[in-house]
Protein backbone atom coordinates (compact mmCIF):
# COMPACT_ATOMS: atom_id res chain seq x y z
CA UNK A 1 0.00 0.00 0.00
CA UNK A 2 1.45 3.34 -1.07
CA UNK A 3 0.91 6.59 0.80
CA UNK A 4 -1.21 9.31 -0.74
CA UNK A 5 0.84 12.01 -2.45
CA UNK A 6 0.28 15.69 -1.94
CA UNK A 7 -0.96 17.73 -4.90
CA UNK A 8 2.51 19.24 -5.24
CA UNK A 9 3.99 15.74 -5.46
CA UNK A 10 1.37 14.71 -8.02
CA UNK A 11 2.21 17.70 -10.21
CA UNK A 12 5.91 16.87 -9.91
CA UNK A 13 5.22 13.26 -10.92
CA UNK A 14 3.17 14.48 -13.87
CA UNK A 15 6.01 16.73 -15.04
CA UNK A 16 8.41 13.82 -14.80
CA UNK A 17 6.12 11.57 -16.85
CA UNK A 18 5.81 14.22 -19.57
CA UNK A 19 9.50 15.05 -19.69
CA UNK A 20 10.74 14.60 -23.26
CA UNK A 21 7.32 13.47 -24.52
CA UNK A 22 5.55 16.74 -25.30
CA UNK A 23 6.26 16.49 -29.04
CA UNK A 24 4.71 13.03 -28.91
CA UNK A 25 1.59 14.06 -27.02
CA UNK A 26 0.74 17.48 -28.53
CA UNK A 27 -0.62 16.01 -31.83
CA UNK A 28 -3.07 13.92 -29.78
CA UNK A 29 -4.11 17.03 -27.83
CA UNK A 30 -4.70 18.96 -31.06
CA UNK A 31 -6.75 16.14 -32.55
CA UNK A 32 -8.80 15.76 -29.36
CA UNK A 33 -9.52 19.49 -29.18
CA UNK A 34 -10.67 19.50 -32.82
CA UNK A 35 -12.90 16.46 -32.29
CA UNK A 36 -14.35 18.01 -29.13
CA UNK A 37 -15.17 21.23 -30.98
CA UNK A 38 -16.86 19.36 -33.83
CA UNK A 39 -18.87 17.04 -31.61
CA UNK A 40 -20.07 19.71 -29.18
CA UNK A 41 -20.51 22.42 -31.80
CA UNK A 42 -23.02 20.74 -34.10
CA UNK A 43 -25.92 21.79 -31.86
CA UNK A 44 -25.33 25.39 -32.98
CA UNK A 45 -27.05 24.57 -36.28
CA UNK A 46 -30.32 23.79 -34.46
CA UNK A 47 -32.99 26.53 -34.60
CA UNK A 48 -33.33 28.32 -31.29
CA UNK A 49 -36.36 29.72 -29.49
CA UNK A 50 -37.47 30.04 -25.87
CA UNK A 51 -39.97 27.18 -25.96
CA UNK A 52 -39.86 24.29 -23.50
CA UNK A 53 -39.86 21.90 -26.48
CA UNK A 54 -36.61 23.37 -27.86
CA UNK A 55 -35.06 23.19 -24.39
CA UNK A 56 -35.83 19.46 -24.42
CA UNK A 57 -34.35 19.11 -27.93
CA UNK A 58 -31.15 20.94 -26.92
CA UNK A 59 -30.89 18.85 -23.74
CA UNK A 60 -31.19 15.60 -25.68
CA UNK A 61 -28.71 16.87 -28.28
CA UNK A 62 -26.23 17.72 -25.52
CA UNK A 63 -26.62 14.27 -23.95
CA UNK A 64 -25.96 12.59 -27.31
CA UNK A 65 -22.95 14.84 -28.00
CA UNK A 66 -21.53 14.19 -24.54
CA UNK A 67 -22.02 10.43 -24.97
CA UNK A 68 -20.10 10.42 -28.25
CA UNK A 69 -17.40 12.65 -26.81
CA UNK A 70 -16.99 10.34 -23.81
CA UNK A 71 -15.89 7.53 -26.14
CA UNK A 72 -13.10 9.77 -27.46
CA UNK A 73 -12.30 10.81 -23.89
CA UNK A 74 -11.81 7.13 -23.05
CA UNK A 75 -9.05 6.95 -25.67
CA UNK A 76 -7.58 10.29 -24.57
CA UNK A 77 -7.34 9.14 -20.95
CA UNK A 78 -5.85 5.84 -22.07
CA UNK A 79 -3.06 7.80 -23.74
CA UNK A 80 -2.27 9.53 -20.45
CA UNK A 81 -2.43 6.25 -18.57
CA UNK A 82 0.29 5.01 -20.93
CA UNK A 83 2.28 8.21 -20.47
CA UNK A 84 2.11 8.14 -16.66
CA UNK A 85 2.98 4.44 -16.60
CA UNK A 86 5.97 5.25 -18.86
CA UNK A 87 4.75 3.07 -21.71
CA UNK A 88 4.97 3.71 -25.44
CA UNK A 89 1.97 5.03 -27.35
CA UNK A 90 0.48 2.77 -29.99
CA UNK A 91 -1.44 3.86 -33.06
CA UNK A 92 -5.21 4.01 -32.66
CA UNK A 93 -5.26 4.67 -28.91
CA UNK A 94 -7.48 7.72 -29.31
CA UNK A 95 -10.17 5.54 -30.90
CA UNK A 96 -9.78 2.63 -28.46
CA UNK A 97 -13.03 3.58 -26.72
CA UNK A 98 -15.00 2.31 -29.71
CA UNK A 99 -13.64 -1.22 -29.28
CA UNK A 100 -13.72 -1.43 -25.47
CA UNK A 101 -17.39 -1.92 -24.66
CA UNK A 102 -18.45 1.67 -25.44
CA UNK A 103 -21.86 1.02 -23.85
CA UNK A 104 -20.27 1.29 -20.39
CA UNK A 105 -18.68 4.62 -21.28
CA UNK A 106 -21.94 5.97 -22.67
CA UNK A 107 -23.81 4.92 -19.51
CA UNK A 108 -21.37 6.86 -17.32
CA UNK A 109 -21.71 9.87 -19.63
CA UNK A 110 -25.52 9.74 -19.55
CA UNK A 111 -25.48 9.41 -15.75
CA UNK A 112 -23.44 12.62 -15.43
CA UNK A 113 -25.60 14.42 -18.01
CA UNK A 114 -28.80 13.46 -16.20
CA UNK A 115 -27.29 14.55 -12.90
CA UNK A 116 -26.58 17.97 -14.45
CA UNK A 117 -30.14 18.19 -15.80
CA UNK A 118 -31.59 17.44 -12.36
CA UNK A 119 -29.37 20.01 -10.64
CA UNK A 120 -30.31 22.69 -13.18
CA UNK A 121 -34.03 21.85 -13.14
CA UNK A 122 -35.03 24.56 -10.59
CA UNK A 123 -33.26 27.17 -12.75
CA UNK A 124 -35.06 26.05 -15.93
CA UNK A 125 -38.46 25.77 -14.23
CA UNK A 126 -38.13 29.26 -12.79
CA UNK A 127 -37.34 30.63 -16.27
CA UNK A 128 -40.29 28.95 -18.00
CA UNK A 129 -42.89 29.39 -15.24
CA UNK A 130 -42.38 33.10 -14.58
CA UNK A 131 -43.15 35.89 -17.03
CA UNK A 132 -41.28 38.46 -14.93
CA UNK A 133 -37.84 37.28 -13.89
CA UNK A 134 -35.72 38.41 -11.00
CA UNK A 135 -32.21 38.64 -12.45
CA UNK A 136 -30.57 37.89 -9.10
CA UNK A 137 -32.77 34.82 -8.53
CA UNK A 138 -32.31 33.68 -12.14
CA UNK A 139 -28.52 33.71 -11.92
CA UNK A 140 -28.57 32.58 -8.30
CA UNK A 141 -30.44 29.39 -9.20
CA UNK A 142 -28.04 28.76 -12.09
CA UNK A 143 -24.96 29.17 -9.89
CA UNK A 144 -26.50 27.08 -7.09
CA UNK A 145 -27.37 24.32 -9.56
CA UNK A 146 -23.84 24.21 -10.97
CA UNK A 147 -22.30 24.19 -7.48
CA UNK A 148 -24.50 21.29 -6.39
CA UNK A 149 -23.63 19.44 -9.60
CA UNK A 150 -19.87 19.85 -9.15
CA UNK A 151 -20.08 18.77 -5.52
CA UNK A 152 -22.02 15.64 -6.46
CA UNK A 153 -19.93 14.83 -9.52
CA UNK A 154 -16.72 14.68 -7.44
CA UNK A 155 -17.82 11.21 -6.29
CA UNK A 156 -17.88 10.05 -9.92
CA UNK A 157 -14.68 11.80 -11.03
CA UNK A 158 -12.72 8.55 -11.31
CA UNK A 159 -15.30 6.65 -13.38
CA UNK A 160 -13.60 7.27 -16.73
CA UNK A 161 -10.21 6.14 -15.42
CA UNK A 162 -11.79 3.03 -13.95
CA UNK A 163 -13.40 2.28 -17.32
CA UNK A 164 -9.94 2.40 -18.91
CA UNK A 165 -8.20 0.47 -16.15
CA UNK A 166 -10.83 -2.24 -15.56
CA UNK A 167 -12.42 -3.20 -18.91
CA UNK A 168 -14.33 -6.15 -17.41
CA UNK A 169 -16.17 -4.23 -14.66
CA UNK A 170 -19.83 -3.45 -15.21
CA UNK A 171 -21.27 0.06 -15.16
CA UNK A 172 -22.73 -0.28 -11.65
CA UNK A 173 -19.42 -1.60 -10.30
CA UNK A 174 -17.54 1.33 -11.86
CA UNK A 175 -19.86 3.87 -10.24
CA UNK A 176 -19.67 2.20 -6.82
CA UNK A 177 -15.88 1.87 -6.98
CA UNK A 178 -15.44 5.53 -7.94
CA UNK A 179 -17.55 6.61 -4.98
CA UNK A 180 -15.51 4.34 -2.71
CA UNK A 181 -12.19 5.65 -3.99
CA UNK A 182 -13.25 9.29 -3.62
CA UNK A 183 -14.49 8.92 -0.06
CA UNK A 184 -12.47 11.43 1.95
CA UNK A 185 -10.54 12.53 -1.16
CA UNK A 186 -12.90 15.09 -2.69
CA UNK A 187 -11.23 18.18 -1.25
CA UNK A 188 -7.79 16.92 -2.29
CA UNK A 189 -9.02 16.35 -5.84
CA UNK A 190 -10.80 19.70 -5.92
CA UNK A 191 -7.61 21.40 -4.73
CA UNK A 192 -5.69 19.77 -7.57
CA UNK A 193 -8.17 21.13 -10.13
CA UNK A 194 -8.13 24.64 -8.65
CA UNK A 195 -4.32 24.69 -8.71
CA UNK A 196 -4.43 24.62 -12.52
CA UNK A 197 -6.71 27.65 -12.91
CA UNK A 198 -3.85 30.21 -12.95
CA UNK A 199 -2.07 28.16 -15.64
CA UNK A 200 -5.20 28.08 -17.80
CA UNK A 201 -5.54 31.85 -17.44
CA UNK A 202 -1.94 32.23 -18.59
CA UNK A 203 -2.68 29.85 -21.46
CA UNK A 204 -5.55 32.04 -22.61
CA UNK A 205 -3.25 35.07 -22.62
CA UNK A 206 -1.11 33.28 -25.22
CA UNK A 207 -4.17 33.06 -27.53
CA UNK A 208 -4.58 29.42 -26.53
CA UNK A 209 -1.14 28.25 -27.69
CA UNK A 210 0.03 27.66 -24.14
CA UNK A 211 -2.90 25.29 -23.58
CA UNK A 212 -1.12 22.71 -25.73
CA UNK A 213 1.34 22.33 -22.84
CA UNK A 214 -1.05 23.00 -19.96
CA UNK A 215 -3.68 20.43 -20.99
CA UNK A 216 -1.23 17.48 -21.03
CA UNK A 217 0.16 18.64 -17.69
CA UNK A 218 -3.34 18.82 -16.18
CA UNK A 219 -4.45 15.46 -17.58
CA UNK A 220 -1.22 13.83 -16.44
CA UNK A 221 -1.67 15.20 -12.92
CA UNK A 222 -5.25 13.86 -12.82
CA UNK A 223 -3.99 10.49 -14.06
CA UNK A 224 -1.31 10.45 -11.38
CA UNK A 225 -4.00 11.25 -8.82
CA UNK A 226 -5.99 8.20 -9.96
CA UNK A 227 -2.98 5.87 -10.06
CA UNK A 228 -1.85 6.98 -6.62
CA UNK A 229 -5.38 6.64 -5.25
CA UNK A 230 -5.72 3.07 -6.51
CA UNK A 231 -2.23 2.14 -5.28
CA UNK A 232 -3.06 3.47 -1.81
CA UNK A 233 -6.03 1.08 -1.58
CA UNK A 234 -4.11 -2.06 -2.56
Short mmCIF file of N, CA, C and O in Angstrom, two decimals, residues 111-198:
data_model
loop_
_atom_site.label_atom_id
_atom_site.label_comp_id
_atom_site.label_asym_id
_atom_site.label_seq_id
_atom_site.Cartn_x
_atom_site.Cartn_y
_atom_site.Cartn_z
N UNK A 111 -25.26 9.20 -17.19
CA UNK A 111 -25.48 9.41 -15.75
C UNK A 111 -25.09 10.83 -15.34
O UNK A 111 -25.85 11.53 -14.65
N UNK A 112 -23.91 11.28 -15.79
CA UNK A 112 -23.44 12.62 -15.43
C UNK A 112 -24.30 13.70 -16.08
O UNK A 112 -24.56 14.74 -15.47
N UNK A 113 -24.75 13.45 -17.31
CA UNK A 113 -25.60 14.42 -18.01
C UNK A 113 -26.94 14.56 -17.31
O UNK A 113 -27.47 15.66 -17.14
N UNK A 114 -27.53 13.43 -16.91
CA UNK A 114 -28.80 13.46 -16.20
C UNK A 114 -28.67 14.13 -14.84
O UNK A 114 -29.57 14.85 -14.40
N UNK A 115 -27.54 13.91 -14.19
CA UNK A 115 -27.29 14.55 -12.90
C UNK A 115 -27.24 16.07 -13.07
O UNK A 115 -27.81 16.82 -12.26
N UNK A 116 -26.62 16.54 -14.17
CA UNK A 116 -26.58 17.97 -14.45
C UNK A 116 -27.98 18.52 -14.72
O UNK A 116 -28.34 19.60 -14.23
N UNK A 117 -28.77 17.77 -15.49
CA UNK A 117 -30.14 18.19 -15.80
C UNK A 117 -30.98 18.34 -14.53
O UNK A 117 -31.74 19.31 -14.38
N UNK A 118 -30.83 17.40 -13.61
CA UNK A 118 -31.59 17.44 -12.36
C UNK A 118 -31.17 18.65 -11.51
O UNK A 118 -32.01 19.36 -10.95
N UNK A 119 -29.87 18.89 -11.45
CA UNK A 119 -29.37 20.01 -10.64
C UNK A 119 -29.80 21.36 -11.21
O UNK A 119 -30.00 22.32 -10.45
N UNK A 120 -29.94 21.44 -12.54
CA UNK A 120 -30.31 22.69 -13.18
C UNK A 120 -31.82 22.83 -13.36
O UNK A 120 -32.29 23.86 -13.85
N UNK A 121 -32.58 21.83 -12.94
CA UNK A 121 -34.03 21.85 -13.14
C UNK A 121 -34.71 23.04 -12.47
O UNK A 121 -35.56 23.69 -13.10
N UNK A 122 -34.39 23.38 -11.20
CA UNK A 122 -35.03 24.56 -10.59
C UNK A 122 -34.79 25.84 -11.40
O UNK A 122 -35.70 26.67 -11.53
N UNK A 123 -33.59 26.00 -11.93
CA UNK A 123 -33.26 27.17 -12.75
C UNK A 123 -34.14 27.22 -14.00
O UNK A 123 -34.71 28.27 -14.33
N UNK A 124 -34.26 26.09 -14.70
CA UNK A 124 -35.06 26.05 -15.93
C UNK A 124 -36.55 26.24 -15.64
O UNK A 124 -37.25 26.94 -16.39
N UNK A 125 -37.05 25.63 -14.57
CA UNK A 125 -38.46 25.77 -14.23
C UNK A 125 -38.80 27.22 -13.87
O UNK A 125 -39.86 27.74 -14.25
N UNK A 126 -37.90 27.86 -13.15
CA UNK A 126 -38.13 29.26 -12.79
C UNK A 126 -38.22 30.12 -14.06
O UNK A 126 -39.07 31.01 -14.15
N UNK A 127 -37.36 29.85 -15.03
CA UNK A 127 -37.34 30.63 -16.27
C UNK A 127 -38.64 30.46 -17.06
O UNK A 127 -39.21 31.43 -17.56
N UNK A 128 -39.13 29.22 -17.15
CA UNK A 128 -40.29 28.95 -18.00
C UNK A 128 -41.63 29.16 -17.29
O UNK A 128 -42.67 29.24 -17.95
N UNK A 129 -41.62 29.26 -15.97
CA UNK A 129 -42.89 29.39 -15.24
C UNK A 129 -43.14 30.80 -14.74
O UNK A 129 -44.15 31.06 -14.09
N UNK A 130 -42.21 31.73 -15.04
CA UNK A 130 -42.38 33.10 -14.58
C UNK A 130 -42.21 34.07 -15.75
O UNK A 130 -41.20 34.04 -16.44
N UNK A 131 -43.22 34.91 -15.94
CA UNK A 131 -43.15 35.89 -17.03
C UNK A 131 -42.23 37.06 -16.67
O UNK A 131 -41.61 37.67 -17.54
N UNK A 132 -42.17 37.40 -15.38
CA UNK A 132 -41.28 38.46 -14.93
C UNK A 132 -40.18 37.84 -14.06
O UNK A 132 -40.45 37.29 -13.01
N UNK A 133 -38.96 37.95 -14.56
CA UNK A 133 -37.84 37.28 -13.89
C UNK A 133 -37.08 38.24 -13.00
O UNK A 133 -36.86 39.41 -13.33
N UNK A 134 -36.67 37.71 -11.86
CA UNK A 134 -35.72 38.41 -11.00
C UNK A 134 -34.32 37.99 -11.45
O UNK A 134 -33.97 36.81 -11.38
N UNK A 135 -33.53 38.95 -11.93
CA UNK A 135 -32.21 38.64 -12.45
C UNK A 135 -31.33 37.97 -11.40
O UNK A 135 -30.64 36.99 -11.67
N UNK A 136 -31.40 38.46 -10.18
CA UNK A 136 -30.57 37.89 -9.10
C UNK A 136 -30.98 36.46 -8.81
O UNK A 136 -30.12 35.59 -8.61
N UNK A 137 -32.30 36.18 -8.78
CA UNK A 137 -32.77 34.82 -8.53
C UNK A 137 -32.47 33.91 -9.71
O UNK A 137 -32.09 32.75 -9.53
N UNK A 138 -32.59 34.45 -10.92
CA UNK A 138 -32.31 33.68 -12.14
C UNK A 138 -30.87 33.19 -12.14
O UNK A 138 -30.60 31.99 -12.32
N UNK A 139 -29.93 34.10 -11.93
CA UNK A 139 -28.52 33.71 -11.92
C UNK A 139 -28.16 32.96 -10.64
O UNK A 139 -27.27 32.08 -10.66
N UNK A 140 -28.83 33.29 -9.55
CA UNK A 140 -28.57 32.58 -8.30
C UNK A 140 -28.91 31.10 -8.40
O UNK A 140 -28.15 30.25 -7.92
N UNK A 141 -30.05 30.79 -9.02
CA UNK A 141 -30.44 29.39 -9.20
C UNK A 141 -29.47 28.66 -10.14
O UNK A 141 -29.17 27.48 -9.93
N UNK A 142 -29.00 29.36 -11.15
CA UNK A 142 -28.04 28.76 -12.09
C UNK A 142 -26.73 28.43 -11.38
O UNK A 142 -26.19 27.33 -11.53
N UNK A 143 -26.22 29.38 -10.61
CA UNK A 143 -24.96 29.17 -9.89
C UNK A 143 -25.11 28.08 -8.84
O UNK A 143 -24.25 27.21 -8.70
N UNK A 144 -26.25 28.10 -8.12
CA UNK A 144 -26.50 27.08 -7.09
C UNK A 144 -26.57 25.70 -7.72
O UNK A 144 -26.02 24.72 -7.18
N UNK A 145 -27.26 25.60 -8.87
CA UNK A 145 -27.37 24.32 -9.56
C UNK A 145 -26.03 23.78 -9.99
O UNK A 145 -25.74 22.58 -9.84
N UNK A 146 -25.16 24.64 -10.53
CA UNK A 146 -23.84 24.21 -10.97
C UNK A 146 -22.97 23.80 -9.78
O UNK A 146 -22.21 22.82 -9.87
N UNK A 147 -23.09 24.54 -8.67
CA UNK A 147 -22.30 24.19 -7.48
C UNK A 147 -22.70 22.82 -6.94
O UNK A 147 -21.83 22.00 -6.60
N UNK A 148 -24.01 22.59 -6.86
CA UNK A 148 -24.50 21.29 -6.39
C UNK A 148 -24.02 20.17 -7.32
O UNK A 148 -23.58 19.10 -6.87
N UNK A 149 -24.08 20.44 -8.62
CA UNK A 149 -23.63 19.44 -9.60
C UNK A 149 -22.16 19.10 -9.40
O UNK A 149 -21.79 17.92 -9.34
N UNK A 150 -21.31 20.11 -9.29
CA UNK A 150 -19.87 19.85 -9.15
C UNK A 150 -19.53 19.17 -7.84
O UNK A 150 -18.59 18.38 -7.77
N UNK A 151 -20.30 19.46 -6.79
CA UNK A 151 -20.08 18.77 -5.52
C UNK A 151 -20.44 17.30 -5.65
O UNK A 151 -19.70 16.41 -5.21
N UNK A 152 -21.58 17.03 -6.29
CA UNK A 152 -22.02 15.64 -6.46
C UNK A 152 -21.12 14.86 -7.42
O UNK A 152 -20.84 13.68 -7.20
N UNK A 153 -20.67 15.54 -8.48
CA UNK A 153 -19.93 14.83 -9.52
C UNK A 153 -18.52 14.45 -9.05
O UNK A 153 -17.87 13.60 -9.68
N UNK A 154 -18.04 15.05 -7.96
CA UNK A 154 -16.72 14.68 -7.44
C UNK A 154 -16.66 13.19 -7.10
O UNK A 154 -15.62 12.55 -7.26
N UNK A 155 -17.78 12.64 -6.64
CA UNK A 155 -17.82 11.21 -6.29
C UNK A 155 -17.62 10.32 -7.52
O UNK A 155 -17.16 9.19 -7.39
N UNK A 156 -17.96 10.84 -8.70
CA UNK A 156 -17.88 10.05 -9.92
C UNK A 156 -16.69 10.45 -10.80
O UNK A 156 -16.60 10.03 -11.95
N UNK A 157 -15.78 11.25 -10.23
CA UNK A 157 -14.68 11.80 -11.03
C UNK A 157 -13.69 10.75 -11.53
O UNK A 157 -12.95 11.00 -12.48
N UNK A 158 -13.68 9.58 -10.90
CA UNK A 158 -12.72 8.55 -11.31
C UNK A 158 -13.34 7.48 -12.21
O UNK A 158 -12.67 6.51 -12.58
N UNK A 159 -14.60 7.66 -12.57
CA UNK A 159 -15.30 6.65 -13.38
C UNK A 159 -14.60 6.38 -14.71
O UNK A 159 -14.42 5.23 -15.12
N UNK A 160 -14.20 7.45 -15.42
CA UNK A 160 -13.60 7.27 -16.73
C UNK A 160 -12.27 6.53 -16.63
O UNK A 160 -11.96 5.68 -17.47
N UNK A 161 -11.48 6.85 -15.60
CA UNK A 161 -10.21 6.14 -15.42
C UNK A 161 -10.45 4.67 -15.09
O UNK A 161 -9.71 3.79 -15.56
N UNK A 162 -11.46 4.41 -14.30
CA UNK A 162 -11.79 3.03 -13.95
C UNK A 162 -12.26 2.25 -15.18
O UNK A 162 -11.97 1.06 -15.32
N UNK A 163 -12.98 2.91 -16.07
CA UNK A 163 -13.40 2.28 -17.32
C UNK A 163 -12.18 1.85 -18.14
O UNK A 163 -12.16 0.77 -18.73
N UNK A 164 -11.17 2.71 -18.17
CA UNK A 164 -9.94 2.40 -18.91
C UNK A 164 -9.16 1.30 -18.23
O UNK A 164 -8.66 0.37 -18.88
N UNK A 165 -9.07 1.37 -16.92
CA UNK A 165 -8.20 0.47 -16.15
C UNK A 165 -8.81 -0.90 -15.91
O UNK A 165 -8.09 -1.90 -15.80
N UNK A 166 -10.16 -0.96 -15.86
CA UNK A 166 -10.83 -2.24 -15.56
C UNK A 166 -11.90 -2.51 -16.63
O UNK A 166 -13.09 -2.28 -16.40
N UNK A 167 -11.49 -3.02 -17.79
CA UNK A 167 -12.42 -3.20 -18.91
C UNK A 167 -13.50 -4.26 -18.67
O UNK A 167 -14.47 -4.31 -19.43
N UNK A 168 -13.35 -5.08 -17.64
CA UNK A 168 -14.33 -6.15 -17.41
C UNK A 168 -15.40 -5.75 -16.38
O UNK A 168 -16.40 -6.46 -16.23
N UNK A 169 -15.19 -4.64 -15.67
CA UNK A 169 -16.17 -4.23 -14.66
C UNK A 169 -17.43 -3.68 -15.32
O UNK A 169 -17.36 -3.00 -16.35
N UNK A 170 -18.56 -3.95 -14.71
CA UNK A 170 -19.83 -3.45 -15.21
C UNK A 170 -20.03 -1.99 -14.79
O UNK A 170 -19.35 -1.48 -13.89
N UNK A 171 -20.98 -1.35 -15.42
CA UNK A 171 -21.27 0.06 -15.16
C UNK A 171 -21.53 0.31 -13.68
O UNK A 171 -20.97 1.24 -13.09
N UNK A 172 -22.38 -0.48 -13.06
CA UNK A 172 -22.73 -0.28 -11.65
C UNK A 172 -21.51 -0.45 -10.75
O UNK A 172 -21.34 0.29 -9.76
N UNK A 173 -20.63 -1.38 -11.09
CA UNK A 173 -19.42 -1.60 -10.30
C UNK A 173 -18.47 -0.41 -10.43
O UNK A 173 -17.81 -0.01 -9.45
N UNK A 174 -18.39 0.17 -11.63
CA UNK A 174 -17.54 1.33 -11.86
C UNK A 174 -18.00 2.51 -11.00
O UNK A 174 -17.19 3.18 -10.35
N UNK A 175 -19.30 2.75 -11.00
CA UNK A 175 -19.86 3.87 -10.24
C UNK A 175 -19.62 3.67 -8.74
O UNK A 175 -19.18 4.61 -8.04
N UNK A 176 -19.86 2.48 -8.24
CA UNK A 176 -19.67 2.20 -6.82
C UNK A 176 -18.21 2.32 -6.42
O UNK A 176 -17.88 2.86 -5.37
N UNK A 177 -17.31 1.83 -7.29
CA UNK A 177 -15.88 1.87 -6.98
C UNK A 177 -15.35 3.30 -6.99
O UNK A 177 -14.52 3.67 -6.16
N UNK A 178 -15.85 4.13 -7.91
CA UNK A 178 -15.44 5.53 -7.94
C UNK A 178 -15.86 6.24 -6.65
O UNK A 178 -15.07 7.00 -6.06
N UNK A 179 -17.07 6.00 -6.22
CA UNK A 179 -17.55 6.61 -4.98
C UNK A 179 -16.71 6.15 -3.79
O UNK A 179 -16.39 6.95 -2.90
N UNK A 180 -16.33 4.88 -3.79
CA UNK A 180 -15.51 4.34 -2.71
C UNK A 180 -14.12 4.96 -2.70
O UNK A 180 -13.59 5.33 -1.64
N UNK A 181 -13.53 5.08 -3.89
CA UNK A 181 -12.19 5.65 -3.99
C UNK A 181 -12.16 7.11 -3.55
O UNK A 181 -11.19 7.58 -2.93
N UNK A 182 -13.23 7.85 -3.89
CA UNK A 182 -13.25 9.29 -3.62
C UNK A 182 -13.71 9.64 -2.21
O UNK A 182 -13.73 10.81 -1.84
N UNK A 183 -14.07 8.65 -1.43
CA UNK A 183 -14.49 8.92 -0.06
C UNK A 183 -13.32 9.52 0.72
O UNK A 183 -12.27 8.92 0.86
N UNK A 184 -13.51 10.73 1.20
CA UNK A 184 -12.47 11.43 1.95
C UNK A 184 -11.40 12.07 1.08
O UNK A 184 -10.44 12.63 1.61
N UNK A 185 -11.57 12.00 -0.26
CA UNK A 185 -10.54 12.53 -1.16
C UNK A 185 -11.05 13.68 -2.03
O UNK A 185 -10.32 14.18 -2.88
N UNK A 186 -12.29 14.08 -1.81
CA UNK A 186 -12.90 15.09 -2.69
C UNK A 186 -12.20 16.44 -2.61
O UNK A 186 -11.95 17.08 -3.63
N UNK A 187 -11.89 16.89 -1.40
CA UNK A 187 -11.23 18.18 -1.25
C UNK A 187 -9.83 18.16 -1.85
O UNK A 187 -9.38 19.16 -2.44
N UNK A 188 -9.14 17.05 -1.71
CA UNK A 188 -7.79 16.92 -2.29
C UNK A 188 -7.87 17.00 -3.81
O UNK A 188 -7.06 17.68 -4.45
N UNK A 189 -8.85 16.32 -4.39
CA UNK A 189 -9.02 16.35 -5.84
C UNK A 189 -9.44 17.74 -6.31
O UNK A 189 -8.92 18.24 -7.32
N UNK A 190 -10.34 18.36 -5.57
CA UNK A 190 -10.80 19.70 -5.92
C UNK A 190 -9.64 20.69 -5.87
O UNK A 190 -9.49 21.56 -6.74
N UNK A 191 -8.78 20.54 -4.85
CA UNK A 191 -7.61 21.40 -4.73
C UNK A 191 -6.67 21.25 -5.91
O UNK A 191 -6.08 22.23 -6.39
N UNK A 192 -6.55 20.02 -6.41
CA UNK A 192 -5.69 19.77 -7.57
C UNK A 192 -6.24 20.49 -8.80
O UNK A 192 -5.48 21.08 -9.57
N UNK A 193 -7.56 20.46 -8.97
CA UNK A 193 -8.17 21.13 -10.13
C UNK A 193 -8.01 22.65 -10.03
O UNK A 193 -7.67 23.32 -11.02
N UNK A 194 -8.23 23.19 -8.84
CA UNK A 194 -8.13 24.64 -8.65
C UNK A 194 -6.70 25.12 -8.89
O UNK A 194 -6.48 26.23 -9.40
N UNK A 195 -5.71 24.29 -8.56
CA UNK A 195 -4.32 24.69 -8.71
C UNK A 195 -3.93 24.94 -10.16
O UNK A 195 -2.91 25.59 -10.43
N UNK A 196 -4.73 24.44 -11.11
CA UNK A 196 -4.43 24.62 -12.52
C UNK A 196 -5.11 25.86 -13.12
O UNK A 196 -4.81 26.22 -14.26
N UNK A 197 -6.01 26.48 -12.37
CA UNK A 197 -6.71 27.65 -12.91
C UNK A 197 -5.77 28.78 -13.32
O UNK A 197 -5.94 29.36 -14.41
N UNK A 198 -4.77 29.15 -12.50
CA UNK A 198 -3.85 30.21 -12.95
C UNK A 198 -3.12 29.86 -14.25
O UNK A 198 -2.90 30.73 -15.10
#
